[in-house]
Short mmCIF file of C-alpha atoms in Angstrom, two decimals:
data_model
loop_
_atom_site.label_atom_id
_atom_site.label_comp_id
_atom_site.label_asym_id
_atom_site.label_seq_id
_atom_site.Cartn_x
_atom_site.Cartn_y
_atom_site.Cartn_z
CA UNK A 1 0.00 0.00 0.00
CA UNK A 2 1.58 3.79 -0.77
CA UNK A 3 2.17 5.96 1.58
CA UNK A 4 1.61 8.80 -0.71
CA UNK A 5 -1.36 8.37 -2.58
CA UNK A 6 -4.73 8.69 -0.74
CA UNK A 7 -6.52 6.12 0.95
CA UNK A 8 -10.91 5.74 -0.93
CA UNK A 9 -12.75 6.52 2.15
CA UNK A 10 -14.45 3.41 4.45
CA UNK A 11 -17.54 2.88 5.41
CA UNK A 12 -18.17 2.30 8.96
CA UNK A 13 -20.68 1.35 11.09
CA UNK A 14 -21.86 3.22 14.28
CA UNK A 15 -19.42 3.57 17.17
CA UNK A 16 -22.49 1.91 19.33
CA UNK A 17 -22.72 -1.42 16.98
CA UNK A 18 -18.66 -1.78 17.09
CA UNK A 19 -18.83 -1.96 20.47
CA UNK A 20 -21.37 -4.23 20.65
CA UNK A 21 -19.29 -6.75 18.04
CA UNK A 22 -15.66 -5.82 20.18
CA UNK A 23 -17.50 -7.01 23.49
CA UNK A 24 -18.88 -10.28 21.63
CA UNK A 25 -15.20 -10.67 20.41
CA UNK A 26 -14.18 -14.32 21.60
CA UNK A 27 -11.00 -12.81 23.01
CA UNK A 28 -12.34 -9.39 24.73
CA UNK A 29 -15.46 -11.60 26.40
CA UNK A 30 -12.92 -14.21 27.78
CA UNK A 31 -10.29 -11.47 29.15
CA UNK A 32 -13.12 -10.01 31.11
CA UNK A 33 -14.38 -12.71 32.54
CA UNK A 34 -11.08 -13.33 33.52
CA UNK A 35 -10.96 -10.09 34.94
CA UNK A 36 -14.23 -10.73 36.97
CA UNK A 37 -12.92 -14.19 38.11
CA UNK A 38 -9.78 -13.32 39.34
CA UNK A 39 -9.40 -12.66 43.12
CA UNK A 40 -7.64 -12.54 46.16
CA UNK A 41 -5.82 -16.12 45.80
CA UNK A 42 -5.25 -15.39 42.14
CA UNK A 43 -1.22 -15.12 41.67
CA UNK A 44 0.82 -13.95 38.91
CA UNK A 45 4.75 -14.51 37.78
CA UNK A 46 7.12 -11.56 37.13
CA UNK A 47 5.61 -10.89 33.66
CA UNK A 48 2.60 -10.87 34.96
CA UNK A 49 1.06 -14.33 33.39
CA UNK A 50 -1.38 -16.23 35.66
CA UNK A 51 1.06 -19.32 37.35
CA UNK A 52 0.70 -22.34 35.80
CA UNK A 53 -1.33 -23.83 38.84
CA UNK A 54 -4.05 -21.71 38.31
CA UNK A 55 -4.13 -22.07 34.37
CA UNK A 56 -6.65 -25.36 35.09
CA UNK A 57 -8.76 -22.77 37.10
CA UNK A 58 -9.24 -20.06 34.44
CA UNK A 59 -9.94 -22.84 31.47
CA UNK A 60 -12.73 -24.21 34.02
CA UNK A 61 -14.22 -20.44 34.55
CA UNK A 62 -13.90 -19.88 30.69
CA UNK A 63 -15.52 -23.18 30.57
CA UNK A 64 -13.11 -24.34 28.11
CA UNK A 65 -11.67 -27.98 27.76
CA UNK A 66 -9.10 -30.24 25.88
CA UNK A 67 -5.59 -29.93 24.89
CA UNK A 68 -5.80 -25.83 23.68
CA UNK A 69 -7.60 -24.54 26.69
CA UNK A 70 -4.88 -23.85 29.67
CA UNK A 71 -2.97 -22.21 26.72
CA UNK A 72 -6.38 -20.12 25.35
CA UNK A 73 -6.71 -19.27 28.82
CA UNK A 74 -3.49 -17.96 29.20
CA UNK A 75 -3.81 -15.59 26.02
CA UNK A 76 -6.83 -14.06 27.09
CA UNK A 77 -5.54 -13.87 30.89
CA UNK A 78 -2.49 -11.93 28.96
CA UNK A 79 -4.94 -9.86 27.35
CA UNK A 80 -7.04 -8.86 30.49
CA UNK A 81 -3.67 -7.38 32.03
CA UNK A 82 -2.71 -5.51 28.88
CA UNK A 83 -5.97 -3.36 28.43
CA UNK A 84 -6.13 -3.03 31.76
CA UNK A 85 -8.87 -5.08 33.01
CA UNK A 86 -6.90 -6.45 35.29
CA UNK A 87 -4.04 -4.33 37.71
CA UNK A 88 -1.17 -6.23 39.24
CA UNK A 89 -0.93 -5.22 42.66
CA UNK A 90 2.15 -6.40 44.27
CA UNK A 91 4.50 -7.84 41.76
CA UNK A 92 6.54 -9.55 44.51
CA UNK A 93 3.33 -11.41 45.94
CA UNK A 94 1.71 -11.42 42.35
CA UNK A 95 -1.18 -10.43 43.41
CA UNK A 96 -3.76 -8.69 41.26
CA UNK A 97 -7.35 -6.81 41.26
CA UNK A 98 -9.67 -5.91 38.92
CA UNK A 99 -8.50 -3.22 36.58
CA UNK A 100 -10.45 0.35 36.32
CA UNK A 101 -10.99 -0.38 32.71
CA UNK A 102 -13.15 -3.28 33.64
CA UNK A 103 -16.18 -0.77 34.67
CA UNK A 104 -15.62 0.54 30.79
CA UNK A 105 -16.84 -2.35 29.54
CA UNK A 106 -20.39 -2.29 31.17
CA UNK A 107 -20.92 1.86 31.62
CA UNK A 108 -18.43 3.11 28.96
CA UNK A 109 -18.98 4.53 25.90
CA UNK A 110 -18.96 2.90 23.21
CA UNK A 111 -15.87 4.88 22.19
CA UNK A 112 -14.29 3.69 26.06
CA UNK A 113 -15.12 0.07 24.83
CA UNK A 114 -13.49 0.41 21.46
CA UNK A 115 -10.47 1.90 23.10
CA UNK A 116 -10.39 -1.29 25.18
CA UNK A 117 -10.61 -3.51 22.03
CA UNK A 118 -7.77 -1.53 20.27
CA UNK A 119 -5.15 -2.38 22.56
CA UNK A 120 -6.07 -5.80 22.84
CA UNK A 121 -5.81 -5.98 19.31
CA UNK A 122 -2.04 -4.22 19.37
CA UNK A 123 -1.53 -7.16 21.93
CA UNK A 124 -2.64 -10.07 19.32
CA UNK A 125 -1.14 -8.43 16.31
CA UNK A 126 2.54 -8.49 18.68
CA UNK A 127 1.46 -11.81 19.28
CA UNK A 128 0.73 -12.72 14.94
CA UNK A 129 4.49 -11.75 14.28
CA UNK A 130 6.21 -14.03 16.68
CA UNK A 131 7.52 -17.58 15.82
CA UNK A 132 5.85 -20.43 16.58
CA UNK A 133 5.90 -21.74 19.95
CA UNK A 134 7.66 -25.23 18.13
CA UNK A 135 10.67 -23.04 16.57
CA UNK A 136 11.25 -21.27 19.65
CA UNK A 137 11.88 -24.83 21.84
CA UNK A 138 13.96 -25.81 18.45
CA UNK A 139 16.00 -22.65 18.85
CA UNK A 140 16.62 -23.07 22.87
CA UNK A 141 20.00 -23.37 23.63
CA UNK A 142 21.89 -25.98 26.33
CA UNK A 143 21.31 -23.03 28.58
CA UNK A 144 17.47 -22.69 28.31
CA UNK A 145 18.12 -19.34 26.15
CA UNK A 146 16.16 -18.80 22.85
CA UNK A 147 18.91 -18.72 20.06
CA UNK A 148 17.30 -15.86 17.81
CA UNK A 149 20.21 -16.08 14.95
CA UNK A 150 18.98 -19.56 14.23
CA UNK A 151 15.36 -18.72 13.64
CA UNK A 152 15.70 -16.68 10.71
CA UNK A 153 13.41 -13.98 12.30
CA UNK A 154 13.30 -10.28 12.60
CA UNK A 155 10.87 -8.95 14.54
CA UNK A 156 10.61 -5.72 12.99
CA UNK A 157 10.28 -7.12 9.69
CA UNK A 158 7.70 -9.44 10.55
CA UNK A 159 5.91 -6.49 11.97
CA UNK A 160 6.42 -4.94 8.58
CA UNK A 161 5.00 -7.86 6.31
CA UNK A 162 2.02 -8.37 8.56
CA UNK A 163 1.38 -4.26 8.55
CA UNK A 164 1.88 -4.19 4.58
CA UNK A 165 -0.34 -7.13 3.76
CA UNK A 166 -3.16 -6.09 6.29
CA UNK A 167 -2.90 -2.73 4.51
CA UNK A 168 -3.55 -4.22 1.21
CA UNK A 169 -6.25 -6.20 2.48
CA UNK A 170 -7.77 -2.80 3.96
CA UNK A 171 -7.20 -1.28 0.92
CA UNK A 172 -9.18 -4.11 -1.39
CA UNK A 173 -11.54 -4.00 0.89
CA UNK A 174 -12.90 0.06 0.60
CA UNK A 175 -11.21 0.42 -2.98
CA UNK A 176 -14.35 0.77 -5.38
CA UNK A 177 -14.48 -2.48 -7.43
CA UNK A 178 -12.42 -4.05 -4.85
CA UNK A 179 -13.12 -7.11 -2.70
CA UNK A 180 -15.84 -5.64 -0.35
CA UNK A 181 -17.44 -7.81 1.66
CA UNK A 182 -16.09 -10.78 0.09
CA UNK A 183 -13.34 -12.94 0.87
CA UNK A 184 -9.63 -12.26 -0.36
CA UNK A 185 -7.76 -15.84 -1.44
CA UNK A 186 -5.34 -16.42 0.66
CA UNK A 187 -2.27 -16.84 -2.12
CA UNK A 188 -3.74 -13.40 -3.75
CA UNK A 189 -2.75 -11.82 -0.02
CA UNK A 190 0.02 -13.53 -0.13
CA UNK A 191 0.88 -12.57 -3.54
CA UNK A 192 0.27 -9.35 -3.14
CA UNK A 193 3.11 -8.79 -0.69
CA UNK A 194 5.56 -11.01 -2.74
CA UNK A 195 5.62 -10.79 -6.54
CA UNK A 196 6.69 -7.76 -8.06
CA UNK A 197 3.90 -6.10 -10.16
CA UNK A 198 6.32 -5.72 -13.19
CA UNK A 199 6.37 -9.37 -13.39
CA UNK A 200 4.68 -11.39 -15.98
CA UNK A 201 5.27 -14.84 -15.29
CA UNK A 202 6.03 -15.71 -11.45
CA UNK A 203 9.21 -17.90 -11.01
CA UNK A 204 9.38 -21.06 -9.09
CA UNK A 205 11.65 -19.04 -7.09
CA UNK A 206 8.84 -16.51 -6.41
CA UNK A 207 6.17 -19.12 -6.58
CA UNK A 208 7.87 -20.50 -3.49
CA UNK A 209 7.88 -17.44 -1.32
CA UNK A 210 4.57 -16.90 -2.15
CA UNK A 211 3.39 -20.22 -1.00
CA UNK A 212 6.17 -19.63 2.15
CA UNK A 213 4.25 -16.31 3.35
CA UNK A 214 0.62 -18.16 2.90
CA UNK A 215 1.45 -20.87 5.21
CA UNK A 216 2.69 -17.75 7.63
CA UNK A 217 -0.74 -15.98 6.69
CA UNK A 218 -2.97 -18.47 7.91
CA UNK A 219 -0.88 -18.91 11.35
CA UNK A 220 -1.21 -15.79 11.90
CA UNK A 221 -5.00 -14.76 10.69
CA UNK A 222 -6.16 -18.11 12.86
CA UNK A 223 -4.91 -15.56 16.09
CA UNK A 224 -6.35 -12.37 14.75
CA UNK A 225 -9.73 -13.82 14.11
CA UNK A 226 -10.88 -14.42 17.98
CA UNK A 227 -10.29 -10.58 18.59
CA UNK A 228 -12.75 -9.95 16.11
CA UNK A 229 -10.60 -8.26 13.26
CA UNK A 230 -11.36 -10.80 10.52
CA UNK A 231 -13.60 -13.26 9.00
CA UNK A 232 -10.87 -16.95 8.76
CA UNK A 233 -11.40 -19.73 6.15
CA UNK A 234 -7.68 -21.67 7.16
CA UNK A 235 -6.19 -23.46 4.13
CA UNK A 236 -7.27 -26.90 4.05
CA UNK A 237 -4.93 -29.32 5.97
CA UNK A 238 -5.29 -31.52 3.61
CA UNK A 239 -3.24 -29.35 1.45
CA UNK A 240 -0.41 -30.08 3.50
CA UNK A 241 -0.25 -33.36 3.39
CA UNK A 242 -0.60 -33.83 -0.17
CA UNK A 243 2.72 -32.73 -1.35
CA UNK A 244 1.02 -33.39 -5.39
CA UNK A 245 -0.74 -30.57 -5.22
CA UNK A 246 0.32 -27.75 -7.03
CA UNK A 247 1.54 -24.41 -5.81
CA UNK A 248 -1.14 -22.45 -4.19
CA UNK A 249 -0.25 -19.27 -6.48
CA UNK A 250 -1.85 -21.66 -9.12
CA UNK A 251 -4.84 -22.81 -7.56
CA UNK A 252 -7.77 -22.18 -10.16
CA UNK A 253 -10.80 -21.01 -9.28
CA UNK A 254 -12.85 -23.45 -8.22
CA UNK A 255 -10.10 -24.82 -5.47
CA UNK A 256 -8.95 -21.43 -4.72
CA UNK A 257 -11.14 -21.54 -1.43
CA UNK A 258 -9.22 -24.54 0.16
CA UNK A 259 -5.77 -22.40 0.06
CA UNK A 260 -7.70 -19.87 2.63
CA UNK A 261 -9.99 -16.88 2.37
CA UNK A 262 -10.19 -14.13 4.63
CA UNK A 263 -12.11 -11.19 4.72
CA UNK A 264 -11.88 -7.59 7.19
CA UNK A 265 -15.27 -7.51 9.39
CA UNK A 266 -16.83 -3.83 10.65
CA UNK A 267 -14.70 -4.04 13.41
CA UNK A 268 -11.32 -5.29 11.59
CA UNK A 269 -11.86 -2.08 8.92
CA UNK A 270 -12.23 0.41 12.49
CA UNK A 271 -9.67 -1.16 13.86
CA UNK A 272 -7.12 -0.84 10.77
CA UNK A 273 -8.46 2.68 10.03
CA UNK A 274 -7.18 3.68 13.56
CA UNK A 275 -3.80 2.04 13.18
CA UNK A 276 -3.41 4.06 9.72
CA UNK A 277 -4.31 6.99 11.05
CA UNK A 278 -2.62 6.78 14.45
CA UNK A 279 0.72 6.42 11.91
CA UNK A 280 0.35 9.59 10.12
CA UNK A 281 -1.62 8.41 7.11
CA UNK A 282 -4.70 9.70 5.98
CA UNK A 283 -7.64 6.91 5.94
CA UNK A 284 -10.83 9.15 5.43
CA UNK A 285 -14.72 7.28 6.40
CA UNK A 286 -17.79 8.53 4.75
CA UNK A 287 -19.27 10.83 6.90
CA UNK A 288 -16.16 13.19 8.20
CA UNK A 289 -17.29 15.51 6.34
CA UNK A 290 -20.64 16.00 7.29
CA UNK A 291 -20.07 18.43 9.92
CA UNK A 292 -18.28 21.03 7.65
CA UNK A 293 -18.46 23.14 4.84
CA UNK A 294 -19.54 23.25 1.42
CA UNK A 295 -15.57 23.71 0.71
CA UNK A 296 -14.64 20.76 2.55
CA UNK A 297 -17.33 19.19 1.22
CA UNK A 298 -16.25 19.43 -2.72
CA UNK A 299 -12.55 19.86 -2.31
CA UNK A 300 -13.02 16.73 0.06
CA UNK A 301 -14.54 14.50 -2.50
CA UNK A 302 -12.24 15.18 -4.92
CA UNK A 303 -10.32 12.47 -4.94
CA UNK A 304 -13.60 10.07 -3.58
CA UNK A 305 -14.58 7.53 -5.93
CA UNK A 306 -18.12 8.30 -7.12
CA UNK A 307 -19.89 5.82 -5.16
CA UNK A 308 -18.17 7.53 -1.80
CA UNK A 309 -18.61 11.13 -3.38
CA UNK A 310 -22.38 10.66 -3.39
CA UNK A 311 -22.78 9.19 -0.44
CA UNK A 312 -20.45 11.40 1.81
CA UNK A 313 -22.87 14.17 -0.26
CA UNK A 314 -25.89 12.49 0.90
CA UNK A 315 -25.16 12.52 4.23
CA UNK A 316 -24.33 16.53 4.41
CA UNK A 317 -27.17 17.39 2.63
CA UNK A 318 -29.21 15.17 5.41
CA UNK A 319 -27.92 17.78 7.87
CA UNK A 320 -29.26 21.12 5.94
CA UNK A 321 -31.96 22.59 4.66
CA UNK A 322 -32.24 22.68 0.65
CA UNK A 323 -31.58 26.44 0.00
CA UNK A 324 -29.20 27.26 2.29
CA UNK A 325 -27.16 23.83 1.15
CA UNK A 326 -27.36 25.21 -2.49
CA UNK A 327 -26.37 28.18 -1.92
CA UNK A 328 -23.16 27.10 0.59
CA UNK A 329 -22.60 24.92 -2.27
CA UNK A 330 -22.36 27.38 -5.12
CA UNK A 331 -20.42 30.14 -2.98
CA UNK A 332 -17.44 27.14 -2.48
CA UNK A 333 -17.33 26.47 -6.26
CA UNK A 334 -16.59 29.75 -7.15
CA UNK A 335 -13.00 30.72 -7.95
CA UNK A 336 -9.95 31.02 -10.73
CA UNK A 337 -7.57 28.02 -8.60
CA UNK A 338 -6.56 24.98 -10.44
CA UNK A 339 -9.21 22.44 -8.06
CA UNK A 340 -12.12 25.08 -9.17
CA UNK A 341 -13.50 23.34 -12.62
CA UNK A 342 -13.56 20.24 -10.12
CA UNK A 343 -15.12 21.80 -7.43
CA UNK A 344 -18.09 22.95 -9.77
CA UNK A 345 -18.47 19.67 -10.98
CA UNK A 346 -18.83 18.25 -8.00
CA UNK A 347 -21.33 21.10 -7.11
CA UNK A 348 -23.26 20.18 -9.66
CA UNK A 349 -23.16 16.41 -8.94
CA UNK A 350 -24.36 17.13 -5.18
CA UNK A 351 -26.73 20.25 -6.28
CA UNK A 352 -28.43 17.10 -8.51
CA UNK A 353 -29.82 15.51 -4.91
CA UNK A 354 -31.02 18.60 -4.26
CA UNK A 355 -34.92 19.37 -5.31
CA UNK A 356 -36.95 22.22 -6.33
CA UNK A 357 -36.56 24.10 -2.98
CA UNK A 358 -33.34 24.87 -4.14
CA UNK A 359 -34.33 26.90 -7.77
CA UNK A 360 -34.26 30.29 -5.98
CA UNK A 361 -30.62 29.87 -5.36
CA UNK A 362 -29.65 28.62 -8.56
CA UNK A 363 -31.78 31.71 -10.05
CA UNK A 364 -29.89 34.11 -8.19
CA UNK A 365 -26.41 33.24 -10.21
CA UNK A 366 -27.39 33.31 -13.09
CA UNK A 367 -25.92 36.18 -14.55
CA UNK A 368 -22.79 34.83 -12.68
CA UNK A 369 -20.22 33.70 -15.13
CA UNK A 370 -18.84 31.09 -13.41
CA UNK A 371 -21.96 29.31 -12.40
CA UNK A 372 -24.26 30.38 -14.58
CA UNK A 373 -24.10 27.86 -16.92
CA UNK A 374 -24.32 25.47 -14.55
CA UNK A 375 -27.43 27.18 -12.42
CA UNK A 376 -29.20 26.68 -16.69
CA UNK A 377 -28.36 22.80 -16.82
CA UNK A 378 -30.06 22.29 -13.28
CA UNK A 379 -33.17 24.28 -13.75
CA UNK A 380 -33.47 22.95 -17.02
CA UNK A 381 -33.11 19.35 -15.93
CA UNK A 382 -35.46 20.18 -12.93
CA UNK A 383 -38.36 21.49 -15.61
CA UNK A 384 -38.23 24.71 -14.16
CA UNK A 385 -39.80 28.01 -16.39
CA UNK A 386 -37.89 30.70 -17.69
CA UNK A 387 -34.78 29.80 -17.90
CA UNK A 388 -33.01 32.53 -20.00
CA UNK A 389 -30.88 30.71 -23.00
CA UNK A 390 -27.39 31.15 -22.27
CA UNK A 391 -24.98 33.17 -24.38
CA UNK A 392 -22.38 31.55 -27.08
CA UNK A 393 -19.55 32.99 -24.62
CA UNK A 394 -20.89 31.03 -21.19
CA UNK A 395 -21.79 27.82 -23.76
CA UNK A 396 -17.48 27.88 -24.95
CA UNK A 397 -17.14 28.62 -20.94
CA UNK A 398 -18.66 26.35 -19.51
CA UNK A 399 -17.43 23.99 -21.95
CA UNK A 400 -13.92 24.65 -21.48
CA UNK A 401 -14.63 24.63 -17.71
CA UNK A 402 -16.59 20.98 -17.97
CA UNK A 403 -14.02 19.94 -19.76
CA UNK A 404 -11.10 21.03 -17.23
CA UNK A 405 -13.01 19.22 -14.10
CA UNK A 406 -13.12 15.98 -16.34
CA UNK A 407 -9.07 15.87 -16.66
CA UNK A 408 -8.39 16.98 -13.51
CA UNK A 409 -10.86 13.64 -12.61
CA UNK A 410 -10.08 11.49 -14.80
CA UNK A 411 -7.09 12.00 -16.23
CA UNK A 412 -7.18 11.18 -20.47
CA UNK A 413 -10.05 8.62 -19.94
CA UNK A 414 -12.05 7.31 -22.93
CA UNK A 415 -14.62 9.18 -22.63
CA UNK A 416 -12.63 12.27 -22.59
CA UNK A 417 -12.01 11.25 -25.86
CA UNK A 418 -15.34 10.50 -26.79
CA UNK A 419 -16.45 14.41 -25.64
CA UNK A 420 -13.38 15.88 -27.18
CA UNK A 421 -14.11 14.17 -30.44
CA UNK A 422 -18.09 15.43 -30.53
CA UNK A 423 -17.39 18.73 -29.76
CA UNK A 424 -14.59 19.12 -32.50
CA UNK A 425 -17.52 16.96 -35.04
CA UNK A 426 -20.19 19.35 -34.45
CA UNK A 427 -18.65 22.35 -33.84
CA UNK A 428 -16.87 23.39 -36.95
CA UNK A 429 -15.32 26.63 -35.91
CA UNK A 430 -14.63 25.36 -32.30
CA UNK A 431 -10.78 26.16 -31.73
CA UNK A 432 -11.19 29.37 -33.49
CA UNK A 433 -13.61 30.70 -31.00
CA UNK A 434 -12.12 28.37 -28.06
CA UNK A 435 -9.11 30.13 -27.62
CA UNK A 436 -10.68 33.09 -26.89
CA UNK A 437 -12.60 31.68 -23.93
CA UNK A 438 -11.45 33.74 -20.66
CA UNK A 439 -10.73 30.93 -18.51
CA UNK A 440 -7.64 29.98 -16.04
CA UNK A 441 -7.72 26.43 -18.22
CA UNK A 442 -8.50 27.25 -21.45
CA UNK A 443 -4.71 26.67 -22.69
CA UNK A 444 -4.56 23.38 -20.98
CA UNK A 445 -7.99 22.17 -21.97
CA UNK A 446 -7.07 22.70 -25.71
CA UNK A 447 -3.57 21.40 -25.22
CA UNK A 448 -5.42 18.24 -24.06
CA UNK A 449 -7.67 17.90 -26.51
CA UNK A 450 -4.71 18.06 -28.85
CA UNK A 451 -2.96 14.69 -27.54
CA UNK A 452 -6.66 13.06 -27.15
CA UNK A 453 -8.04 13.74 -30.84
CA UNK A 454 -6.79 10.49 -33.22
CA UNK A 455 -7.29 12.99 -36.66
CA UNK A 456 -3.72 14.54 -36.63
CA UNK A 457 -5.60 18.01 -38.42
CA UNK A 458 -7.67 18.33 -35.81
CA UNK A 459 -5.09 18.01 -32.88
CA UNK A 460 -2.85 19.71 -34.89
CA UNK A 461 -5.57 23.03 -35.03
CA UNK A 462 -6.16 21.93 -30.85
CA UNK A 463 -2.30 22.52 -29.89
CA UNK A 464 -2.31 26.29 -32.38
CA UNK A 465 -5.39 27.11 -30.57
CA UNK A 466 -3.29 25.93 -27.07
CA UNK A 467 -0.38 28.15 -28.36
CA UNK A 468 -2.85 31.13 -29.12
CA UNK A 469 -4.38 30.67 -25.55
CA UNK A 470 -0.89 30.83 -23.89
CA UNK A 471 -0.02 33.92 -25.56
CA UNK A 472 -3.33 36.24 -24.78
CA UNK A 473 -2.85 34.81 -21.36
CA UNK A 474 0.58 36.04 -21.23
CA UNK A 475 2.01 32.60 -20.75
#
């Protein structure tokens, strides 16, 4: 995932229904009751673990049995003293009491409870990029001392992989067209973090790593699912045994669920949007925006895809009347910057949810060259009466100005294209009247259309037009 280009915005549940699904979390529920259980005769070692004595005690209160349970008890124990839930009060006697978080959990907030789950997540994701507890006994020494060198492990770059591929999996889950709500393969995860995307053809080399850092994956998502930050399909054991099967990067379709699927729930995308921005980057949710202005508003959505852009819009217009909204709106998209032609599109996207209460507004700018033409498109779209026609000079504006937004959004798309072409068909005399228009863009815009018109004439009358632009301009 970049660091530099912007994160599509997520869409989150309510604070209350997070907390609901962090204190249903397998992991939170069993570290407070725990927390609840412990008492006076409870005792804990140096690093504050319950002794091994009382580990049968805590599976029994957890009500959990077989060969996993003293050591599930243990983890969540671990977690109960990490967010708190739990206090150690003398470290010599290892005793302990219940923690003033504990209360949060019953007569917090929900934000209170979600602060809770947080750092019991930071504890499990510490936990996901540790060695297995088999390698460490391998790498004891005569001495009883772990022998790190021999594990092949950095912590800090186990940290690393397990941020970067949780990232991508954040960022395939809001990404318009990405995953969703659906599962991510496994060896796609896996993939992403390991072949290069100049590649065309992985090597067995690669294919090997790949397969390496699945196997890793599903060790580690099998911890991360309890605390409630994903959704776990493990790769099917099976797999494992069958040395004949091929590679998991090759798995076709219709196996491609036995090599593991995972998925971010509601909580896992609050919880990784909180990480992000907790390290400096900027992960935006529909709805920030709601509480501020009409600037915000369309310089925020800029970058949104259009899904987000309309429904971050939707939910400021819920909080305002119609005509003061349209006229905030218009005010912000006025101006001669570079991010103007885009704000007024975007005006006019939201001004579109907008009904007839808002026509007095739009009638007032009329005469306003740079929203005029776009007040004529909405109240002739709405059916309104009397719209005045608008003159040849705010038609060549406004399309110079539509025209602006579009790159600026799109880049050289093919529809671009498609627009640039039409207007050059049915406008005969367009570039000698275009480079006239009085607008920041209008040598840009016909520079464009230049490199996006396939007849070489035409682009080659586009980029003379550009040239004559520049010059009244004094460029």
């Amino acid at each position: 995932m970049s660091e530099s280009s912007p994160l599509p915005p997520v869409r989150l549940t309510t604070e209350a229904e997070l907390a609901r699904d962090a204190l249903a979390t397998p992991l939170l529920s069993r570290a407070a009751r725990l927390a609840r259980w412990a008492g006076p005769d409870t005792r804990v070692g140096a690093g504050g673990e319950l002794v091994e004595e009382q580990l049968p005690g805590a599976a029994d209160a957890l009500g959990l049995t077989g060969d996993d349970a003293a050591a599930t008890a243990s983890e969540a124990w671990r977690v109960a003293v990490d967010t708190g839930l739990v206090e150690i009060v003398d470290e010599e006697e290892g005793t302990v009491a219940a923690g003033a978080d504990l209360a949060l959990l019953t007569s917090g907030a929900p934000r209170d409870v979600l602060g809770v789950w947080l750092t019991a997540l930071e504890t499990v994701l510490a936990d996901a990029s540790v060695p297995d507890l088999d390698d460490l006994v391998d790498a004891m020494d005569g001495g009883g001392e772990i022998d790190f060198s021999s594990l092949d492990w950095d912590p800090e770059a186990e940290a690393e992989f397990l941020d970067g591929v949780l990232g991508n999996l954040y960022l395939l889950t809001v990404s318009e067209g990405g995953a969703g709500e659906s599962p991510v393969p496994l060896p796609a995860l896996a993939a992403s973090m390991i072949v290069p995307d100049d590649m065309g053809e992985p090597t067995n080399d690669v294919l090997e790593q790949v397969s390496d850092a699945m196997m890793r994956l599903d060790d580690q998502f099998r911890l991360l699912e309890p605390v409630g930050l994903v959704d776990f399909q493990p790769v099917d054991e099976t797999l494992m045994a069958d040395t004949d099967e091929e590679s998991s990067a090759a798995a076709d379709d219709a196996d491609v669920s036995r090599y593991g699927m995972v998925r971010l729930t509601p909580l896992g995308l609050y919880g990784l949007r909180a990480r992000l921005l907790e390290s400096g980057l900027s992960a935006p949710a529909v709805g920030d925006l709601a509480d501020k202005g009409a600037d915000a508003l369309l310089d925020g959505t800029a970058a949104f895809p259009p899904t987000a852009a309309q429904a971050e819009t939707e939910q400021w217009l819920a909080r305002r009347e119609p005509l003061p909204a349209a006229r905030e709106l218009l005010a912000a998209a006025r101006g001669g910057d570079a991010g103007a032609p885009l704000r007024r599109l975007h005006c006019q996207q939201a001004l579109s949810l907008v009904g007839l209460e808002a026509e007095p507004a739009l009638r007032e700018v009329l005469d306003d060259a740079e929203l005029g033409g776009l007040a004529r498109v909405w109240l002739s779209e709405h059916g309104a009466a009397d719209v005045p026609p608008p003159s040849e000079a705010m038609i060549f504006w406004l399309t110079i100005d539509t025209i602006a937004a579009q790159l600026a959004a799109e880049g050289n798309s093919a529809e671009l294209q498609g627009l640039v072409e039409g207007l050059a068909q049915q406008h005969g005399g367009f570039f000698a009247a275009a480079w006239r228009v009085d607008h920041p863009a209008t040598p840009d815009v016909l520079e464009a259309m230049g490199r996006l018109h396939p007849d070489k004439k035409v682009a080659k009358e586009a980029r003379k037009a550009a040239f004559k632009a520049r010059s009244q301009q004094g460029g």
